[in-house]
Amino acid sequence: MAVRIRLRIRSRLSGEAVETNGLVSTGFETETRQLLIPLPLARQLGLYPPPPDASLVEFGTAGGPVRNYVIRDALEVSVITSDRRVGPVACDAVISGLEEEVLVNDKLGEALGLVLLALGSGKWRFADDPPEMVRSSEPPSYWPP
């Protein structure tokens, strides 16, 4: 099991908002805070077709290079748990036509205060949680094409 968290994602362009679970991916490394969203979710948030200022960017992956649209500062993201809400944090939207899960990149995870404790069993906490607080992963949410 990986670490998945409950997210509230709001488009800063359309105002549309969605709650879904996202996978925290420390291997998704970029220079800015980014949230990768599957194409169906991008449509629901009013981000696809992409606006004229979107960039088509090539990303290196384990399966080889892929090209995704990046819309700078297009989203506000919050983490929702049973006892609190953290955020919103502004980030770029990365629109994927291949991925079926929302992916939280390293910079966004840090900005949201996520601390990964046990990746295999899906344990995590917020940076300002007490040391004895251990949170559990959410189930996956898929957005198939």
Short mmCIF file of C-alpha atoms in Angstrom, two decimals:
data_model
loop_
_atom_site.label_atom_id
_atom_site.label_comp_id
_atom_site.label_asym_id
_atom_site.label_seq_id
_atom_site.Cartn_x
_atom_site.Cartn_y
_atom_site.Cartn_z
CA MET A 1 0.00 0.00 0.00
CA ALA A 2 1.19 3.51 -0.75
CA VAL A 3 0.28 6.78 0.98
CA ARG A 4 -2.93 8.26 -0.40
CA ILE A 5 -4.66 11.27 1.08
CA ARG A 6 -8.08 12.91 0.73
CA LEU A 7 -7.82 16.10 -1.32
CA ARG A 8 -10.06 19.02 -2.12
CA ILE A 9 -8.97 20.40 -5.49
CA ARG A 10 -10.29 23.74 -6.71
CA SER A 11 -9.63 25.26 -10.12
CA ARG A 12 -8.51 28.86 -9.82
CA LEU A 13 -9.68 29.37 -13.42
CA SER A 14 -13.24 27.99 -13.30
CA GLY A 15 -13.95 27.89 -9.56
CA GLU A 16 -15.01 24.23 -9.87
CA ALA A 17 -14.00 21.97 -6.97
CA VAL A 18 -13.73 18.20 -6.47
CA GLU A 19 -12.87 15.93 -3.55
CA THR A 20 -10.87 12.83 -4.42
CA ASN A 21 -7.98 10.75 -3.09
CA GLY A 22 -4.48 11.33 -4.39
CA LEU A 23 -1.26 9.33 -4.32
CA VAL A 24 1.71 11.03 -2.66
CA SER A 25 4.63 10.41 -5.01
CA THR A 26 8.12 11.30 -3.83
CA GLY A 27 9.37 10.19 -7.26
CA PHE A 28 7.36 12.98 -8.91
CA GLU A 29 10.08 15.61 -8.58
CA THR A 30 9.80 19.09 -10.11
CA GLU A 31 10.97 22.61 -9.34
CA THR A 32 7.47 23.84 -8.41
CA ARG A 33 4.42 22.55 -6.53
CA GLN A 34 2.46 20.38 -8.96
CA LEU A 35 -0.58 18.13 -8.92
CA LEU A 36 -0.93 15.65 -11.77
CA ILE A 37 -4.58 15.19 -12.67
CA PRO A 38 -6.08 12.70 -15.11
CA LEU A 39 -7.80 14.12 -18.18
CA PRO A 40 -11.38 13.33 -16.98
CA LEU A 41 -10.73 15.28 -13.76
CA ALA A 42 -9.21 18.16 -15.74
CA ARG A 43 -12.44 18.32 -17.77
CA GLN A 44 -14.55 18.33 -14.60
CA LEU A 45 -12.45 21.19 -13.20
CA GLY A 46 -12.83 23.19 -16.43
CA LEU A 47 -9.12 22.89 -17.30
CA TYR A 48 -9.48 20.90 -20.51
CA PRO A 49 -9.20 21.85 -23.25
CA PRO A 50 -6.26 23.73 -21.76
CA PRO A 51 -6.18 27.54 -21.81
CA PRO A 52 -3.90 29.34 -24.31
CA ASP A 53 -1.21 29.98 -21.67
CA ALA A 54 -0.78 26.23 -20.93
CA SER A 55 2.58 24.69 -21.83
CA LEU A 56 3.15 21.25 -23.33
CA VAL A 57 6.04 19.83 -21.28
CA GLU A 58 7.97 16.55 -21.64
CA PHE A 59 8.32 14.58 -18.39
CA GLY A 60 10.79 11.73 -17.88
CA THR A 61 9.13 8.62 -16.42
CA ALA A 62 10.15 5.03 -15.75
CA GLY A 63 8.22 4.06 -18.89
CA GLY A 64 9.90 6.73 -21.01
CA PRO A 65 9.14 10.35 -21.81
CA VAL A 66 5.54 11.62 -21.81
CA ARG A 67 4.12 15.01 -22.75
CA ASN A 68 1.60 16.68 -20.46
CA TYR A 69 -0.04 20.08 -20.38
CA VAL A 70 1.06 22.27 -17.48
CA ILE A 71 -1.11 25.17 -16.34
CA ARG A 72 0.80 27.39 -13.90
CA ASP A 73 -0.89 28.20 -10.56
CA ALA A 74 -4.20 26.76 -11.79
CA LEU A 75 -5.17 24.87 -8.63
CA GLU A 76 -5.72 25.27 -4.91
CA VAL A 77 -5.27 22.01 -3.01
CA SER A 78 -6.24 21.12 0.57
CA VAL A 79 -5.83 17.88 2.54
CA ILE A 80 -8.95 16.71 4.38
CA THR A 81 -8.83 14.30 7.32
CA SER A 82 -11.42 13.36 9.94
CA ASP A 83 -10.08 15.95 12.37
CA ARG A 84 -8.70 18.79 10.24
CA ARG A 85 -8.18 20.47 6.92
CA VAL A 86 -4.79 21.77 5.75
CA GLY A 87 -4.49 24.26 2.92
CA PRO A 88 -5.32 25.51 0.45
CA VAL A 89 -1.96 25.61 -1.28
CA ALA A 90 -1.64 26.96 -4.83
CA CYS A 91 0.04 24.73 -7.38
CA ASP A 92 0.41 23.98 -11.07
CA ALA A 93 -1.96 21.55 -12.77
CA VAL A 94 -0.30 18.81 -14.84
CA ILE A 95 -2.87 17.19 -17.13
CA SER A 96 -2.20 13.56 -18.03
CA GLY A 97 -3.96 11.58 -20.72
CA LEU A 98 -2.38 8.35 -19.40
CA GLU A 99 -2.46 8.41 -15.59
CA GLU A 100 -5.69 7.39 -13.82
CA GLU A 101 -4.78 8.62 -10.32
CA VAL A 102 -4.15 12.09 -8.94
CA LEU A 103 -0.44 12.43 -8.02
CA VAL A 104 0.92 14.84 -5.40
CA ASN A 105 4.50 15.84 -6.21
CA ASP A 106 7.34 16.28 -3.72
CA LYS A 107 7.09 20.09 -3.47
CA LEU A 108 3.31 20.09 -3.01
CA GLY A 109 3.49 17.34 -0.39
CA GLU A 110 6.03 19.37 1.55
CA ALA A 111 3.96 22.56 1.27
CA LEU A 112 0.97 20.63 2.66
CA GLY A 113 3.09 19.46 5.61
CA LEU A 114 3.01 15.75 4.80
CA VAL A 115 5.42 13.45 6.62
CA LEU A 116 5.60 9.89 5.29
CA LEU A 117 6.21 7.37 8.07
CA ALA A 118 5.78 3.92 6.52
CA LEU A 119 5.36 3.78 2.77
CA GLY A 120 4.58 0.07 2.53
CA SER A 121 1.74 0.22 5.06
CA GLY A 122 0.53 3.71 4.10
CA LYS A 123 1.27 5.51 7.38
CA TRP A 124 1.77 9.28 7.52
CA ARG A 125 1.12 12.44 9.55
CA PHE A 126 1.24 16.20 9.23
CA ALA A 127 4.50 17.90 10.23
CA ASP A 128 2.75 19.66 13.12
CA ASP A 129 0.92 16.55 14.39
CA PRO A 130 2.15 15.18 17.73
CA PRO A 131 4.82 12.46 17.29
CA GLU A 132 2.42 9.73 18.44
CA MET A 133 -0.17 10.65 15.77
CA VAL A 134 -0.17 8.14 12.91
CA ARG A 135 -2.62 8.53 10.04
CA SER A 136 -3.61 5.81 7.58
CA SER A 137 -3.77 5.87 3.81
CA GLU A 138 -7.04 6.37 1.93
CA PRO A 139 -8.15 3.93 -0.78
CA PRO A 140 -7.25 4.75 -4.39
CA SER A 141 -9.56 6.90 -6.51
CA TYR A 142 -9.36 6.20 -10.23
CA TRP A 143 -10.30 8.54 -13.09
CA PRO A 144 -10.22 6.26 -16.16
CA PRO A 145 -10.45 7.82 -19.63
#
